[in-house]
């Protein structure tokens, strides 16, 4: 509590507080509460620590997890590598670094082990039987209704369920995120449900077509 500014500064160093250049227009800027704002409350610091009170795009979250898969090096996402004209490259847009070291390799390895445990014995156990090992995390939050409340007059809630991670856990080749929004429901809805099942389908399909996995088996 006595190093609030340092804590928030770290979040910005992870590129979780700003929009970065992207190949498509419209990437939104995340919302991170600040003590300098009149809306700051005594509970904000604690809730930011477990992912609440903030607004992040899926691409920002994925970019952070990709940095963990990459042993701490954060790369900028891109869709187009080069722009060519008449067979010649006129503009290069290849890989570039957003942060060379968001954490040490040792920290990244520790986090990866924890994320792998999530898919083996935690909230994403639906991925335990995937065709390769997966490291990742589920996330669940509530949506608000027109009246600003988290439930309607029938007690139903709207959920946002997410799974984000990378695979294979021991030698990451892919990072992936899936976010699903529910209709108003009285049932429980978590990131370890539909989002995790969707991710497993993608992983199993990639496993069947990517030569990397055939070489690994051989």
PDB file of C-alpha atoms in Angstrom:
ATOM      1  CA  UNK A   1       0.000   0.000   0.000  1.00  0.00           C
ATOM      2  CA  UNK A   2       2.976   2.344   0.451  1.00  0.00           C
ATOM      3  CA  UNK A   3       4.267   1.676  -3.102  1.00  0.00           C
ATOM      4  CA  UNK A   4       1.098   2.189  -5.109  1.00  0.00           C
ATOM      5  CA  UNK A   5       2.778   4.234  -7.834  1.00  0.00           C
ATOM      6  CA  UNK A   6       5.479   1.588  -8.324  1.00  0.00           C
ATOM      7  CA  UNK A   7       2.832  -1.121  -8.583  1.00  0.00           C
ATOM      8  CA  UNK A   8       0.927   0.816 -11.253  1.00  0.00           C
ATOM      9  CA  UNK A   9       4.153   1.701 -13.052  1.00  0.00           C
ATOM     10  CA  UNK A  10       4.902  -2.020 -13.418  1.00  0.00           C
ATOM     11  CA  UNK A  11       1.506  -2.564 -15.043  1.00  0.00           C
ATOM     12  CA  UNK A  12       2.342   0.106 -17.614  1.00  0.00           C
ATOM     13  CA  UNK A  13       5.754  -1.463 -18.239  1.00  0.00           C
ATOM     14  CA  UNK A  14       3.882  -4.671 -19.113  1.00  0.00           C
ATOM     15  CA  UNK A  15       2.024  -2.598 -21.764  1.00  0.00           C
ATOM     16  CA  UNK A  16      -1.260  -3.255 -19.955  1.00  0.00           C
ATOM     17  CA  UNK A  17      -2.085   0.426 -19.598  1.00  0.00           C
ATOM     18  CA  UNK A  18      -1.630   1.850 -23.081  1.00  0.00           C
ATOM     19  CA  UNK A  19      -2.623   1.223 -26.675  1.00  0.00           C
ATOM     20  CA  UNK A  20       0.274   0.233 -28.941  1.00  0.00           C
ATOM     21  CA  UNK A  21       0.581   0.538 -32.711  1.00  0.00           C
ATOM     22  CA  UNK A  22      -1.288  -2.232 -34.484  1.00  0.00           C
ATOM     23  CA  UNK A  23      -1.976  -3.123 -38.110  1.00  0.00           C
ATOM     24  CA  UNK A  24      -5.684  -2.358 -37.713  1.00  0.00           C
ATOM     25  CA  UNK A  25      -7.216   0.866 -36.448  1.00  0.00           C
ATOM     26  CA  UNK A  26      -9.388   0.827 -33.364  1.00  0.00           C
ATOM     27  CA  UNK A  27      -7.267  -0.847 -30.686  1.00  0.00           C
ATOM     28  CA  UNK A  28      -8.665   0.580 -27.470  1.00  0.00           C
ATOM     29  CA  UNK A  29      -6.633   2.008 -24.610  1.00  0.00           C
ATOM     30  CA  UNK A  30      -6.979  -0.028 -21.392  1.00  0.00           C
ATOM     31  CA  UNK A  31      -8.419   1.607 -18.297  1.00  0.00           C
ATOM     32  CA  UNK A  32      -6.256   1.480 -15.170  1.00  0.00           C
ATOM     33  CA  UNK A  33      -7.475   3.350 -12.055  1.00  0.00           C
ATOM     34  CA  UNK A  34      -5.089   5.934 -10.661  1.00  0.00           C
ATOM     35  CA  UNK A  35      -4.745   7.557  -7.213  1.00  0.00           C
ATOM     36  CA  UNK A  36      -4.638  10.868  -9.102  1.00  0.00           C
ATOM     37  CA  UNK A  37      -8.233  10.343 -10.187  1.00  0.00           C
ATOM     38  CA  UNK A  38     -11.088  11.512  -7.996  1.00  0.00           C
ATOM     39  CA  UNK A  39     -12.736   8.130  -8.520  1.00  0.00           C
ATOM     40  CA  UNK A  40      -9.917   6.236  -6.745  1.00  0.00           C
ATOM     41  CA  UNK A  41     -11.067   4.287  -3.687  1.00  0.00           C
ATOM     42  CA  UNK A  42      -9.294   2.434  -0.884  1.00  0.00           C
ATOM     43  CA  UNK A  43     -10.246  -0.920  -2.417  1.00  0.00           C
ATOM     44  CA  UNK A  44      -8.934  -0.249  -5.947  1.00  0.00           C
ATOM     45  CA  UNK A  45      -5.352  -1.335  -5.288  1.00  0.00           C
ATOM     46  CA  UNK A  46      -6.409  -4.719  -3.945  1.00  0.00           C
ATOM     47  CA  UNK A  47      -8.937  -5.345  -6.704  1.00  0.00           C
ATOM     48  CA  UNK A  48      -6.428  -4.422  -9.439  1.00  0.00           C
ATOM     49  CA  UNK A  49      -4.150  -7.087  -7.969  1.00  0.00           C
ATOM     50  CA  UNK A  50      -6.551  -9.849  -9.022  1.00  0.00           C
ATOM     51  CA  UNK A  51      -7.753  -8.289 -12.267  1.00  0.00           C
ATOM     52  CA  UNK A  52     -10.804  -6.258 -11.272  1.00  0.00           C
ATOM     53  CA  UNK A  53     -11.322  -2.478 -11.531  1.00  0.00           C
ATOM     54  CA  UNK A  54      -9.467  -2.527 -14.858  1.00  0.00           C
ATOM     55  CA  UNK A  55     -10.506  -2.786 -18.497  1.00  0.00           C
ATOM     56  CA  UNK A  56      -8.196  -4.640 -20.893  1.00  0.00           C
ATOM     57  CA  UNK A  57      -8.601  -5.735 -24.499  1.00  0.00           C
ATOM     58  CA  UNK A  58      -8.115  -9.444 -25.261  1.00  0.00           C
ATOM     59  CA  UNK A  59      -5.112  -8.479 -27.404  1.00  0.00           C
ATOM     60  CA  UNK A  60      -3.384  -6.786 -24.458  1.00  0.00           C
ATOM     61  CA  UNK A  61      -3.932  -9.846 -22.269  1.00  0.00           C
ATOM     62  CA  UNK A  62      -2.698 -12.168 -25.007  1.00  0.00           C
ATOM     63  CA  UNK A  63       0.398 -10.036 -25.603  1.00  0.00           C
ATOM     64  CA  UNK A  64       1.292 -10.298 -21.909  1.00  0.00           C
ATOM     65  CA  UNK A  65       0.859 -14.076 -21.825  1.00  0.00           C
ATOM     66  CA  UNK A  66       2.867 -14.363 -25.006  1.00  0.00           C
ATOM     67  CA  UNK A  67       5.711 -12.593 -23.192  1.00  0.00           C
ATOM     68  CA  UNK A  68       5.623 -15.241 -20.462  1.00  0.00           C
ATOM     69  CA  UNK A  69       5.737 -17.958 -23.137  1.00  0.00           C
ATOM     70  CA  UNK A  70       8.685 -16.085 -24.663  1.00  0.00           C
ATOM     71  CA  UNK A  71      10.670 -16.196 -21.401  1.00  0.00           C
ATOM     72  CA  UNK A  72      10.007 -12.562 -20.558  1.00  0.00           C
ATOM     73  CA  UNK A  73      10.461 -10.886 -23.954  1.00  0.00           C
ATOM     74  CA  UNK A  74       7.306  -9.045 -25.048  1.00  0.00           C
ATOM     75  CA  UNK A  75       6.782  -8.812 -28.797  1.00  0.00           C
ATOM     76  CA  UNK A  76       4.385  -6.459 -30.568  1.00  0.00           C
ATOM     77  CA  UNK A  77       1.510  -8.279 -32.303  1.00  0.00           C
ATOM     78  CA  UNK A  78       1.310  -7.777 -36.077  1.00  0.00           C
ATOM     79  CA  UNK A  79      -0.709  -9.115 -38.997  1.00  0.00           C
ATOM     80  CA  UNK A  80       1.411  -7.985 -41.949  1.00  0.00           C
ATOM     81  CA  UNK A  81       5.139  -8.709 -42.113  1.00  0.00           C
ATOM     82  CA  UNK A  82       6.009  -6.836 -45.297  1.00  0.00           C
ATOM     83  CA  UNK A  83       4.303  -4.565 -47.828  1.00  0.00           C
ATOM     84  CA  UNK A  84       5.370  -5.239 -51.403  1.00  0.00           C
ATOM     85  CA  UNK A  85       4.960  -3.407 -54.676  1.00  0.00           C
ATOM     86  CA  UNK A  86       5.848  -4.936 -58.041  1.00  0.00           C
ATOM     87  CA  UNK A  87       7.605  -7.782 -56.276  1.00  0.00           C
ATOM     88  CA  UNK A  88       9.801  -5.586 -54.081  1.00  0.00           C
ATOM     89  CA  UNK A  89       9.479  -4.934 -50.364  1.00  0.00           C
ATOM     90  CA  UNK A  90       8.649  -1.252 -49.828  1.00  0.00           C
ATOM     91  CA  UNK A  91       7.933  -1.423 -46.106  1.00  0.00           C
ATOM     92  CA  UNK A  92       8.964  -3.905 -43.441  1.00  0.00           C
ATOM     93  CA  UNK A  93       6.630  -4.484 -40.519  1.00  0.00           C
ATOM     94  CA  UNK A  94       8.156  -7.619 -39.106  1.00  0.00           C
ATOM     95  CA  UNK A  95       8.685  -8.552 -35.457  1.00  0.00           C
ATOM     96  CA  UNK A  96       9.499  -5.779 -32.990  1.00  0.00           C
ATOM     97  CA  UNK A  97       9.993  -5.704 -29.240  1.00  0.00           C
ATOM     98  CA  UNK A  98       7.637  -3.904 -26.860  1.00  0.00           C
ATOM     99  CA  UNK A  99       9.613  -4.789 -23.726  1.00  0.00           C
ATOM    100  CA  UNK A 100      12.826  -6.809 -23.787  1.00  0.00           C
ATOM    101  CA  UNK A 101      12.360  -8.118 -20.249  1.00  0.00           C
ATOM    102  CA  UNK A 102       9.015  -7.911 -18.476  1.00  0.00           C
ATOM    103  CA  UNK A 103      10.457 -10.520 -16.125  1.00  0.00           C
ATOM    104  CA  UNK A 104      13.430 -12.859 -15.839  1.00  0.00           C
ATOM    105  CA  UNK A 105      13.512 -16.298 -17.456  1.00  0.00           C
ATOM    106  CA  UNK A 106      13.352 -17.862 -13.987  1.00  0.00           C
ATOM    107  CA  UNK A 107      10.174 -15.944 -13.162  1.00  0.00           C
ATOM    108  CA  UNK A 108       8.648 -16.845 -16.537  1.00  0.00           C
ATOM    109  CA  UNK A 109       9.431 -20.530 -15.911  1.00  0.00           C
ATOM    110  CA  UNK A 110       7.825 -20.367 -12.462  1.00  0.00           C
ATOM    111  CA  UNK A 111       4.702 -18.719 -13.842  1.00  0.00           C
ATOM    112  CA  UNK A 112       4.541 -21.310 -16.628  1.00  0.00           C
ATOM    113  CA  UNK A 113       4.596 -24.149 -14.106  1.00  0.00           C
ATOM    114  CA  UNK A 114       1.751 -22.488 -12.220  1.00  0.00           C
ATOM    115  CA  UNK A 115      -0.242 -21.965 -15.420  1.00  0.00           C
ATOM    116  CA  UNK A 116       0.299 -25.583 -16.425  1.00  0.00           C
ATOM    117  CA  UNK A 117      -1.100 -26.672 -13.062  1.00  0.00           C
ATOM    118  CA  UNK A 118      -4.266 -24.691 -13.847  1.00  0.00           C
ATOM    119  CA  UNK A 119      -4.939 -26.956 -16.845  1.00  0.00           C
ATOM    120  CA  UNK A 120      -3.996 -30.154 -15.041  1.00  0.00           C
ATOM    121  CA  UNK A 121      -5.673 -29.771 -11.667  1.00  0.00           C
ATOM    122  CA  UNK A 122      -7.242 -26.304 -11.561  1.00  0.00           C
ATOM    123  CA  UNK A 123     -10.096 -24.367 -13.137  1.00  0.00           C
ATOM    124  CA  UNK A 124      -9.153 -25.369 -16.725  1.00  0.00           C
ATOM    125  CA  UNK A 125      -9.081 -29.144 -16.226  1.00  0.00           C
ATOM    126  CA  UNK A 126     -11.025 -29.543 -19.485  1.00  0.00           C
ATOM    127  CA  UNK A 127      -7.680 -28.967 -21.210  1.00  0.00           C
ATOM    128  CA  UNK A 128      -5.908 -31.778 -19.368  1.00  0.00           C
ATOM    129  CA  UNK A 129      -6.764 -34.227 -22.146  1.00  0.00           C
ATOM    130  CA  UNK A 130      -5.691 -31.966 -25.013  1.00  0.00           C
ATOM    131  CA  UNK A 131      -3.242 -33.446 -27.504  1.00  0.00           C
ATOM    132  CA  UNK A 132      -0.377 -31.408 -26.060  1.00  0.00           C
ATOM    133  CA  UNK A 133       0.321 -29.734 -22.733  1.00  0.00           C
ATOM    134  CA  UNK A 134      -1.223 -26.313 -22.162  1.00  0.00           C
ATOM    135  CA  UNK A 135      -0.323 -23.484 -19.767  1.00  0.00           C
ATOM    136  CA  UNK A 136      -2.963 -20.865 -19.137  1.00  0.00           C
ATOM    137  CA  UNK A 137      -5.533 -19.228 -16.913  1.00  0.00           C
ATOM    138  CA  UNK A 138      -9.270 -18.869 -16.762  1.00  0.00           C
ATOM    139  CA  UNK A 139     -11.016 -15.608 -15.964  1.00  0.00           C
ATOM    140  CA  UNK A 140     -14.639 -14.804 -15.153  1.00  0.00           C
ATOM    141  CA  UNK A 141     -16.343 -11.468 -14.605  1.00  0.00           C
ATOM    142  CA  UNK A 142     -19.862 -10.066 -14.487  1.00  0.00           C
ATOM    143  CA  UNK A 143     -21.465  -7.711 -16.971  1.00  0.00           C
ATOM    144  CA  UNK A 144     -23.772  -4.891 -15.932  1.00  0.00           C
ATOM    145  CA  UNK A 145     -27.328  -4.233 -17.034  1.00  0.00           C
ATOM    146  CA  UNK A 146     -28.846  -0.909 -18.118  1.00  0.00           C
ATOM    147  CA  UNK A 147     -29.495   0.018 -14.486  1.00  0.00           C
ATOM    148  CA  UNK A 148     -25.819  -0.483 -13.628  1.00  0.00           C
ATOM    149  CA  UNK A 149     -26.544  -3.567 -11.524  1.00  0.00           C
ATOM    150  CA  UNK A 150     -24.875  -6.966 -11.881  1.00  0.00           C
ATOM    151  CA  UNK A 151     -28.206  -8.824 -11.962  1.00  0.00           C
ATOM    152  CA  UNK A 152     -31.638  -8.143 -13.434  1.00  0.00           C
ATOM    153  CA  UNK A 153     -34.994  -8.214 -11.641  1.00  0.00           C
ATOM    154  CA  UNK A 154     -35.095 -11.991 -12.112  1.00  0.00           C
ATOM    155  CA  UNK A 155     -31.710 -12.483 -10.462  1.00  0.00           C
ATOM    156  CA  UNK A 156     -29.998 -13.410 -13.727  1.00  0.00           C
ATOM    157  CA  UNK A 157     -26.451 -12.370 -14.513  1.00  0.00           C
ATOM    158  CA  UNK A 158     -24.386 -11.777 -17.641  1.00  0.00           C
ATOM    159  CA  UNK A 159     -20.914 -13.305 -17.631  1.00  0.00           C
ATOM    160  CA  UNK A 160     -17.663 -12.803 -19.473  1.00  0.00           C
ATOM    161  CA  UNK A 161     -15.626 -16.001 -19.497  1.00  0.00           C
ATOM    162  CA  UNK A 162     -12.040 -16.109 -20.767  1.00  0.00           C
ATOM    163  CA  UNK A 163      -9.231 -18.578 -21.201  1.00  0.00           C
ATOM    164  CA  UNK A 164      -5.775 -17.400 -22.240  1.00  0.00           C
ATOM    165  CA  UNK A 165      -2.562 -19.385 -22.499  1.00  0.00           C
ATOM    166  CA  UNK A 166       0.035 -21.021 -24.705  1.00  0.00           C
ATOM    167  CA  UNK A 167       1.044 -24.457 -25.934  1.00  0.00           C
ATOM    168  CA  UNK A 168       2.919 -26.759 -25.784  1.00  0.00           C
ATOM    169  CA  UNK A 169       3.713 -25.633 -22.249  1.00  0.00           C
ATOM    170  CA  UNK A 170       7.306 -26.922 -22.367  1.00  0.00           C
ATOM    171  CA  UNK A 171       8.150 -25.384 -25.776  1.00  0.00           C
ATOM    172  CA  UNK A 172       5.517 -22.775 -26.657  1.00  0.00           C
ATOM    173  CA  UNK A 173       4.676 -22.413 -30.347  1.00  0.00           C
ATOM    174  CA  UNK A 174       1.299 -20.698 -30.031  1.00  0.00           C
ATOM    175  CA  UNK A 175      -0.428 -18.296 -27.666  1.00  0.00           C
ATOM    176  CA  UNK A 176      -4.211 -18.102 -27.706  1.00  0.00           C
ATOM    177  CA  UNK A 177      -7.179 -16.380 -26.064  1.00  0.00           C
ATOM    178  CA  UNK A 178     -10.911 -16.995 -26.155  1.00  0.00           C
ATOM    179  CA  UNK A 179     -13.514 -14.705 -24.587  1.00  0.00           C
ATOM    180  CA  UNK A 180     -17.209 -15.637 -24.502  1.00  0.00           C
ATOM    181  CA  UNK A 181     -20.098 -13.430 -23.366  1.00  0.00           C
ATOM    182  CA  UNK A 182     -23.214 -15.072 -22.011  1.00  0.00           C
ATOM    183  CA  UNK A 183     -26.836 -14.048 -22.275  1.00  0.00           C
ATOM    184  CA  UNK A 184     -28.613 -13.259 -18.984  1.00  0.00           C
ATOM    185  CA  UNK A 185     -28.688 -16.557 -17.120  1.00  0.00           C
ATOM    186  CA  UNK A 186     -29.337 -18.006 -13.699  1.00  0.00           C
ATOM    187  CA  UNK A 187     -26.715 -20.711 -14.307  1.00  0.00           C
ATOM    188  CA  UNK A 188     -23.030 -20.499 -13.517  1.00  0.00           C
ATOM    189  CA  UNK A 189     -20.704 -19.567 -16.373  1.00  0.00           C
ATOM    190  CA  UNK A 190     -16.904 -19.587 -16.095  1.00  0.00           C
ATOM    191  CA  UNK A 191     -13.840 -19.300 -18.282  1.00  0.00           C
ATOM    192  CA  UNK A 192     -13.130 -22.965 -17.588  1.00  0.00           C
ATOM    193  CA  UNK A 193     -16.323 -23.950 -19.430  1.00  0.00           C
ATOM    194  CA  UNK A 194     -17.101 -22.932 -23.014  1.00  0.00           C
ATOM    195  CA  UNK A 195     -13.891 -20.867 -23.525  1.00  0.00           C
ATOM    196  CA  UNK A 196     -11.646 -23.746 -22.394  1.00  0.00           C
ATOM    197  CA  UNK A 197     -13.553 -26.250 -24.549  1.00  0.00           C
ATOM    198  CA  UNK A 198     -13.226 -23.971 -27.580  1.00  0.00           C
ATOM    199  CA  UNK A 199      -9.487 -23.646 -26.977  1.00  0.00           C
ATOM    200  CA  UNK A 200      -9.125 -27.406 -26.736  1.00  0.00           C
ATOM    201  CA  UNK A 201     -10.830 -27.840 -30.105  1.00  0.00           C
ATOM    202  CA  UNK A 202      -8.410 -25.365 -31.691  1.00  0.00           C
ATOM    203  CA  UNK A 203      -5.378 -26.997 -30.063  1.00  0.00           C
ATOM    204  CA  UNK A 204      -6.350 -30.487 -31.170  1.00  0.00           C
ATOM    205  CA  UNK A 205      -6.932 -29.307 -34.752  1.00  0.00           C
ATOM    206  CA  UNK A 206      -3.578 -27.479 -34.887  1.00  0.00           C
ATOM    207  CA  UNK A 207      -1.874 -30.547 -33.447  1.00  0.00           C
ATOM    208  CA  UNK A 208      -3.177 -32.586 -36.374  1.00  0.00           C
ATOM    209  CA  UNK A 209      -1.922 -30.228 -39.109  1.00  0.00           C
ATOM    210  CA  UNK A 210       1.245 -28.549 -37.800  1.00  0.00           C
ATOM    211  CA  UNK A 211       4.430 -30.407 -38.841  1.00  0.00           C
ATOM    212  CA  UNK A 212       6.059 -29.304 -35.559  1.00  0.00           C
ATOM    213  CA  UNK A 213       4.039 -31.870 -33.637  1.00  0.00           C
ATOM    214  CA  UNK A 214       4.795 -34.682 -36.084  1.00  0.00           C
ATOM    215  CA  UNK A 215       8.506 -33.943 -35.730  1.00  0.00           C
ATOM    216  CA  UNK A 216       8.165 -33.933 -31.948  1.00  0.00           C
ATOM    217  CA  UNK A 217       6.492 -37.348 -32.017  1.00  0.00           C
ATOM    218  CA  UNK A 218       9.159 -38.778 -34.311  1.00  0.00           C
TER     219      UNK A 218
END
